[in-house]
Coordinates of C-alpha atoms and ligand atoms in Angstrom, one line a residue:
M21 CA 39.9 -2.8 90.8
K22 CA 37.3 -0.6 92.7
T23 CA 34.1 -0.6 91.2
P24 CA 33.1 2.4 89.2
K25 CA 30.1 3.8 90.7
R26 CA 28.2 3.4 87.3
I27 CA 28.7 -0.4 87.7
E28 CA 27.5 -0.7 91.2
P29 CA 23.8 -1.9 90.2
L30 CA 25.0 -4.2 88.2
I31 CA 27.0 -5.9 90.8
E32 CA 23.8 -5.2 93.0
D33 CA 21.8 -7.1 90.6
G34 CA 24.3 -9.9 90.3
L35 CA 25.0 -9.6 86.7
V36 CA 28.7 -8.6 87.4
D37 CA 30.9 -10.4 89.9
E38 CA 33.7 -8.3 89.5
V39 CA 35.3 -5.4 87.8
L40 CA 38.4 -6.1 86.4
R41 CA 40.3 -3.5 84.6
P42 CA 39.4 -0.5 82.5
L43 CA 39.8 -1.1 78.6
M44 CA 39.2 1.9 76.8
S45 CA 37.8 5.5 78.0
G46 CA 36.8 7.2 74.5
K47 CA 34.9 10.2 73.4
E48 CA 31.1 8.6 74.4
A49 CA 32.0 6.0 76.5
A50 CA 34.4 3.9 79.0
V51 CA 34.8 0.3 78.6
Y52 CA 35.7 -2.1 81.3
V53 CA 36.8 -5.8 81.5
V54 CA 34.4 -7.6 83.9
R55 CA 34.1 -11.2 85.4
C56 CA 30.5 -12.9 84.9
G57 CA 31.1 -16.3 86.7
K58 CA 33.9 -17.8 84.7
E59 CA 33.3 -15.7 81.9
L60 CA 35.2 -12.5 80.8
R61 CA 32.7 -9.8 79.4
C62 CA 32.7 -5.9 78.7
A63 CA 30.6 -3.3 80.6
K64 CA 30.3 -0.2 78.2
V65 CA 29.5 3.1 80.2
Y66 CA 28.0 5.9 78.7
K67 CA 29.2 9.7 79.5
E68 CA 26.5 12.1 80.3
A69 CA 25.2 13.9 77.6
N70 CA 26.5 16.9 78.2
K71 CA 30.0 14.8 78.3
R72 CA 29.6 13.2 75.0
S73 CA 30.5 14.8 71.5
F74 CA 28.7 15.4 68.1
R75 CA 27.1 12.1 67.3
Q76 CA 23.8 13.1 69.0
A77 CA 23.4 15.3 65.9
A78 CA 19.8 15.6 64.7
E79 CA 20.8 13.9 61.7
Y80 CA 21.6 10.6 64.0
Q81 CA 18.2 10.6 65.6
E82 CA 15.6 11.3 62.5
G83 CA 13.5 8.3 62.0
R84 CA 14.6 7.2 65.2
K85 CA 11.7 4.8 66.8
V86 CA 10.2 6.1 70.3
R87 CA 8.4 4.2 72.6
N88 CA 5.1 5.9 72.2
S89 CA 3.3 9.4 71.2
R90 CA 4.1 11.1 74.2
D91 CA 7.6 10.3 74.4
A92 CA 8.1 11.1 70.7
R93 CA 5.8 14.6 71.5
A94 CA 8.2 15.1 74.7
M95 CA 11.5 14.9 72.8
A96 CA 10.0 17.5 69.8
K97 CA 9.2 19.6 72.6
G98 CA 12.2 19.4 74.1
S99 CA 11.1 19.3 77.4
K100 CA 12.8 18.2 81.0
F101 CA 10.7 14.9 80.3
G102 CA 11.8 14.9 76.5
R103 CA 15.6 15.6 76.7
K104 CA 15.6 12.4 79.4
E105 CA 13.8 10.3 76.6
T106 CA 16.3 11.3 74.0
E107 CA 19.0 10.3 76.3
D108 CA 17.5 6.8 76.9
A109 CA 16.5 6.3 73.3
W110 CA 19.9 7.2 72.1
Q111 CA 21.6 4.9 74.8
N112 CA 19.4 2.0 73.9
A113 CA 19.9 2.5 70.3
E114 CA 23.1 0.8 70.8
V115 CA 21.8 -2.2 72.5
A116 CA 18.7 -2.5 70.4
A117 CA 21.1 -2.1 67.0
L118 CA 23.3 -4.9 68.8
F119 CA 20.2 -7.4 69.3
R120 CA 19.1 -6.9 66.2
L121 CA 22.2 -7.6 64.0
A122 CA 23.2 -10.3 66.1
S123 CA 20.1 -11.9 65.0
A124 CA 20.5 -11.3 61.7
G125 CA 24.2 -12.6 61.7
V126 CA 26.2 -9.7 61.8
R127 CA 29.3 -10.1 63.7
V128 CA 28.9 -7.7 66.6
P129 CA 29.5 -8.7 70.4
K130 CA 26.8 -10.4 71.6
P131 CA 24.5 -8.3 73.8
F132 CA 23.9 -9.6 77.2
D133 CA 22.1 -6.7 79.3
F134 CA 21.6 -3.1 79.6
L135 CA 21.1 -1.6 82.8
E136 CA 21.4 2.0 84.1
G137 CA 23.3 3.2 80.8
V138 CA 25.6 0.3 81.5
L139 CA 25.7 -2.4 78.3
L140 CA 26.8 -5.7 79.1
M141 CA 28.8 -7.4 76.0
E142 CA 30.6 -10.3 75.0
M143 CA 34.4 -9.6 75.2
I144 CA 36.0 -9.8 71.7
C145 CA 39.2 -11.5 72.3
D146 CA 42.7 -12.1 70.4
E147 CA 44.1 -15.4 70.0
Y148 CA 45.6 -15.2 73.9
G149 CA 42.5 -13.9 75.5
D150 CA 43.1 -10.3 75.7
A151 CA 41.1 -7.9 74.2
A152 CA 41.2 -7.7 70.4
P153 CA 43.1 -4.8 68.0
R154 CA 41.2 -2.7 66.5
L155 CA 41.8 -2.7 62.6
N156 CA 44.0 0.5 63.2
D157 CA 46.0 -1.2 65.3
V158 CA 47.4 -3.8 62.6
T159 CA 49.2 -4.0 59.2
L160 CA 48.0 -6.7 56.5
E161 CA 49.2 -8.4 53.5
P162 CA 47.4 -7.7 50.6
D163 CA 45.3 -10.4 50.4
Q164 CA 44.4 -10.4 53.9
A165 CA 43.0 -6.6 53.1
R166 CA 40.9 -8.1 50.2
E167 CA 39.6 -10.6 51.9
Y168 CA 38.5 -8.5 55.2
H169 CA 37.5 -5.7 52.9
A170 CA 34.8 -8.3 50.9
F171 CA 33.8 -9.7 54.1
L172 CA 33.1 -6.3 55.6
I173 CA 30.9 -5.1 52.6
Q174 CA 29.2 -8.3 53.4
Q175 CA 28.5 -7.4 56.5
I176 CA 27.2 -3.8 55.6
V177 CA 24.8 -5.3 52.9
L178 CA 23.7 -7.5 55.9
M179 CA 23.1 -4.3 58.2
L180 CA 21.5 -2.5 55.2
C181 CA 18.9 -5.9 54.5
T182 CA 18.0 -5.2 58.4
G183 CA 17.3 -1.7 57.8
L184 CA 20.4 0.1 59.6
V185 CA 23.7 1.8 58.7
H186 CA 25.9 2.0 61.0
G187 CA 26.9 5.6 60.8
D188 CA 30.2 5.6 62.1
L189 CA 32.2 2.6 60.8
S190 CA 35.8 2.9 60.7
E191 CA 39.4 1.4 61.1
F192 CA 38.5 2.4 64.9
N193 CA 35.3 0.4 65.2
V194 CA 36.5 -2.8 63.9
L195 CA 38.3 -5.3 65.8
L196 CA 40.1 -8.2 64.2
T197 CA 40.0 -11.6 65.9
P198 CA 41.9 -14.7 64.9
T199 CA 38.3 -15.8 62.9
G200 CA 37.8 -12.3 61.3
P201 CA 36.5 -9.0 62.0
V202 CA 33.7 -7.7 64.5
I203 CA 31.7 -4.6 64.2
I204 CA 31.4 -2.6 67.3
D205 CA 30.5 1.0 68.4
L206 CA 26.8 1.2 67.0
P207 CA 25.0 3.9 69.4
Q208 CA 24.4 6.2 66.3
A209 CA 23.5 3.3 63.9
V210 CA 20.7 4.9 61.9
D211 CA 17.5 3.6 60.2
A212 CA 17.9 3.2 56.6
A213 CA 14.9 4.0 55.4
G214 CA 13.5 6.8 57.7
N215 CA 17.0 8.7 57.7
N216 CA 17.3 11.1 54.6
H217 CA 21.3 11.3 55.5
A218 CA 21.2 7.1 55.4
F219 CA 23.1 7.4 52.2
S220 CA 25.8 9.9 52.8
M221 CA 26.1 7.9 56.3
L222 CA 26.8 4.6 54.1
E223 CA 28.6 6.1 51.7
R224 CA 30.8 7.3 54.2
D225 CA 31.3 4.0 56.1
V226 CA 31.8 2.2 52.8
G227 CA 34.3 5.2 51.9
N228 CA 36.3 4.6 55.1
M229 CA 36.6 0.7 54.4
A230 CA 37.8 1.6 50.7
S231 CA 40.5 3.9 52.2
Y232 CA 41.7 1.9 55.4
F233 CA 41.9 -1.4 53.2
G234 CA 43.0 0.2 50.2
R235 CA 46.2 1.4 52.0
F236 CA 47.3 -2.3 51.8
A237 CA 45.3 -3.3 48.5
P238 CA 45.3 0.1 46.4
E239 CA 43.0 -1.0 43.9
L240 CA 39.9 -0.8 46.7
K241 CA 39.9 2.5 46.9
Q242 CA 38.4 2.8 43.2
T243 CA 35.5 0.4 44.4
R244 CA 31.7 2.1 44.6
Y245 CA 30.1 -0.6 46.7
A246 CA 27.7 2.2 48.3
R247 CA 25.9 3.3 45.5
E248 CA 25.8 -0.1 44.0
M249 CA 24.1 -1.6 47.3
W250 CA 21.5 1.6 47.4
S251 CA 20.1 1.1 44.5
Y252 CA 19.8 -2.5 44.9
F253 CA 18.2 -1.5 48.4
E254 CA 16.0 1.7 46.8
A255 CA 14.7 -1.0 44.5
G256 CA 13.6 -3.1 47.2
T257 CA 15.8 -5.8 45.8
L258 CA 19.1 -5.8 48.2
S259 CA 19.3 -9.6 49.8
P260 CA 22.2 -11.2 51.4
A261 CA 22.7 -13.0 48.3
T262 CA 23.0 -10.0 46.1
V263 CA 26.2 -10.2 44.1
L264 CA 27.8 -6.7 44.2
T265 CA 30.5 -5.8 41.7
G266 CA 32.2 -2.3 43.2
V267 CA 31.6 -1.2 39.9
F268 CA 28.5 1.3 39.2
A269 CA 27.7 3.5 36.4
D270 CA 25.7 6.4 37.7
P271 CA 22.5 7.0 35.7
D272 CA 22.9 10.6 37.4
E273 CA 25.9 11.4 35.7
I274 CA 24.5 10.2 32.4
A275 CA 21.4 12.5 33.0
D276 CA 24.3 15.2 33.9
V277 CA 25.7 15.8 30.5
G278 CA 22.3 16.5 28.9
S279 CA 21.9 19.3 31.5
V280 CA 25.4 20.5 31.3
L281 CA 25.0 20.6 27.6
R282 CA 21.6 22.8 28.1
E283 CA 23.2 25.1 30.5
I284 CA 26.1 25.7 28.1
E285 CA 23.5 26.5 25.4
A286 CA 21.7 29.1 27.6
A287 CA 24.8 30.7 28.7
R288 CA 25.6 31.0 24.8
L289 CA 22.2 32.3 24.1
D290 CA 22.6 34.9 27.0
E291 CA 26.1 35.9 25.6
D292 CA 24.5 36.0 22.1
R293 CA 21.6 38.6 23.8
R294 CA 24.4 40.6 25.6
Q295 CA 26.5 41.1 22.5
A296 CA 23.2 42.2 20.8
G297 CA 22.2 44.5 22.9
R298 CA 25.8 46.2 23.1
A299 CA 25.7 46.3 19.5
A300 CA 22.2 48.3 19.7
D301 CA 23.9 50.4 22.2
D302 CA 26.8 51.3 20.2
A303 CA 24.4 51.9 17.1
P304 CA 24.3 55.7 16.6
P305 CA 20.9 57.4 17.4
G306 CA 18.2 56.7 14.9
K307 CA 20.0 53.8 13.4
T308 CA 18.9 50.2 14.4
E309 CA 20.6 47.1 14.6
E310 CA 22.8 46.4 11.4
P311 CA 20.9 44.0 9.6
P312 CA 22.4 40.5 9.3
P313 CA 24.8 39.3 6.3
P314 CA 22.9 38.0 3.3
W315 CA 24.7 34.4 4.5
M316 CA 23.0 34.4 7.5
Q317 CA 19.5 34.8 6.4
Ligands
ADP405 N1 33.0 -5.8 73.4 C1 34.4 -5.4 73.2 N2 35.3 -6.2 73.3 C2 36.6 -6.1 73.3 N3 36.6 -4.7 73.4 C3 36.2 -3.8 73.3 C4 34.5 -4.0 73.2 N4 33.6 -3.1 73.0 C5 34.8 -1.7 73.2 N5 35.9 -2.4 73.1 C6 37.0 -1.5 73.3 O1 36.8 -0.6 73.7 C7 37.1 0.7 72.6 C8 35.8 2.0 72.9 O2 34.6 1.0 72.9 P1 33.6 2.0 71.5 O3 32.4 1.0 71.4 O4 34.2 1.9 70.2 O5 33.2 3.4 72.4 P2 33.7 4.7 72.0 O6 32.2 5.4 71.5 O7 34.5 5.3 73.3 O8 34.9 5.0 70.7 C9 37.1 0.2 71.3 O9 38.0 0.7 70.5 C10 37.7 -0.9 71.7 O10 39.1 -0.8 71.6
MG406 MG1 34.8 3.3 69.0

């Protein structure tokens, strides 16, 4: 096919020999199948910031490392230079996450290069060498669902051990190969320790996995892996070998019982006071409140 303009620099640099076909054009990027020597790879072309959607939201950017303090100041001020740096940091975040995760043993596409807003990576294939389907495109047996779910929980733990939360994990961002699931689409990956929203994003990622695989093995919907792994992470004891159960007794809930009881007691006292006030208002002038009956004194 005719080379898309954005991929031309990669051809000029000899990174890509030929663009074969478009694979998918999503909300964030267009993905092409390209030939590099004898290998097929994927080229992910990021859309311009103004064509991209919600995921640049501040909640994803928090805690993200910027190259130097001048860049950080410019980004904070939102100057023209700053906007460009925000844009670069955003596009590089996926590349950085892929390198980091691949070397930690997480199953993600192997990144090869990043040039002028185009990421060149391993093409994840099905048994025929075509692009692998997304989880959303397949139907699973209950046992397969349990196995893949357990594997992905383990992958989420590995990611957390390297300090990252995917932030947009769902059945649309996991590809299924003959040797198991592969996680893709990480430009919004967040810093687990530096971002205040990391836990809620982790909970959403883990919840998406439970509800997707729960379609085939309903008991998975009851699991609570996010809180369990986060409690180890916060205590600094999470490791790839940590054994998780999916069951989590929330200590907050026990504490909450106490606070609910206190609130009930406070409301009861308020009501008593109100009743007493009303009794005083109703009393004829000059006469104060009735003394309590002897059995209450
Ligand atoms: N490395 C890859 N190998 C095979 N298919 C891929 C690869 N990367 C992306 N795709 C396909 O392209 C689609 C869009 O890529 P993705 O990274 O999820 O970007 P978007 O932000 O547009 O969702 C994916 O749903 C998947 O079908
Ligand atoms: Mg996607």
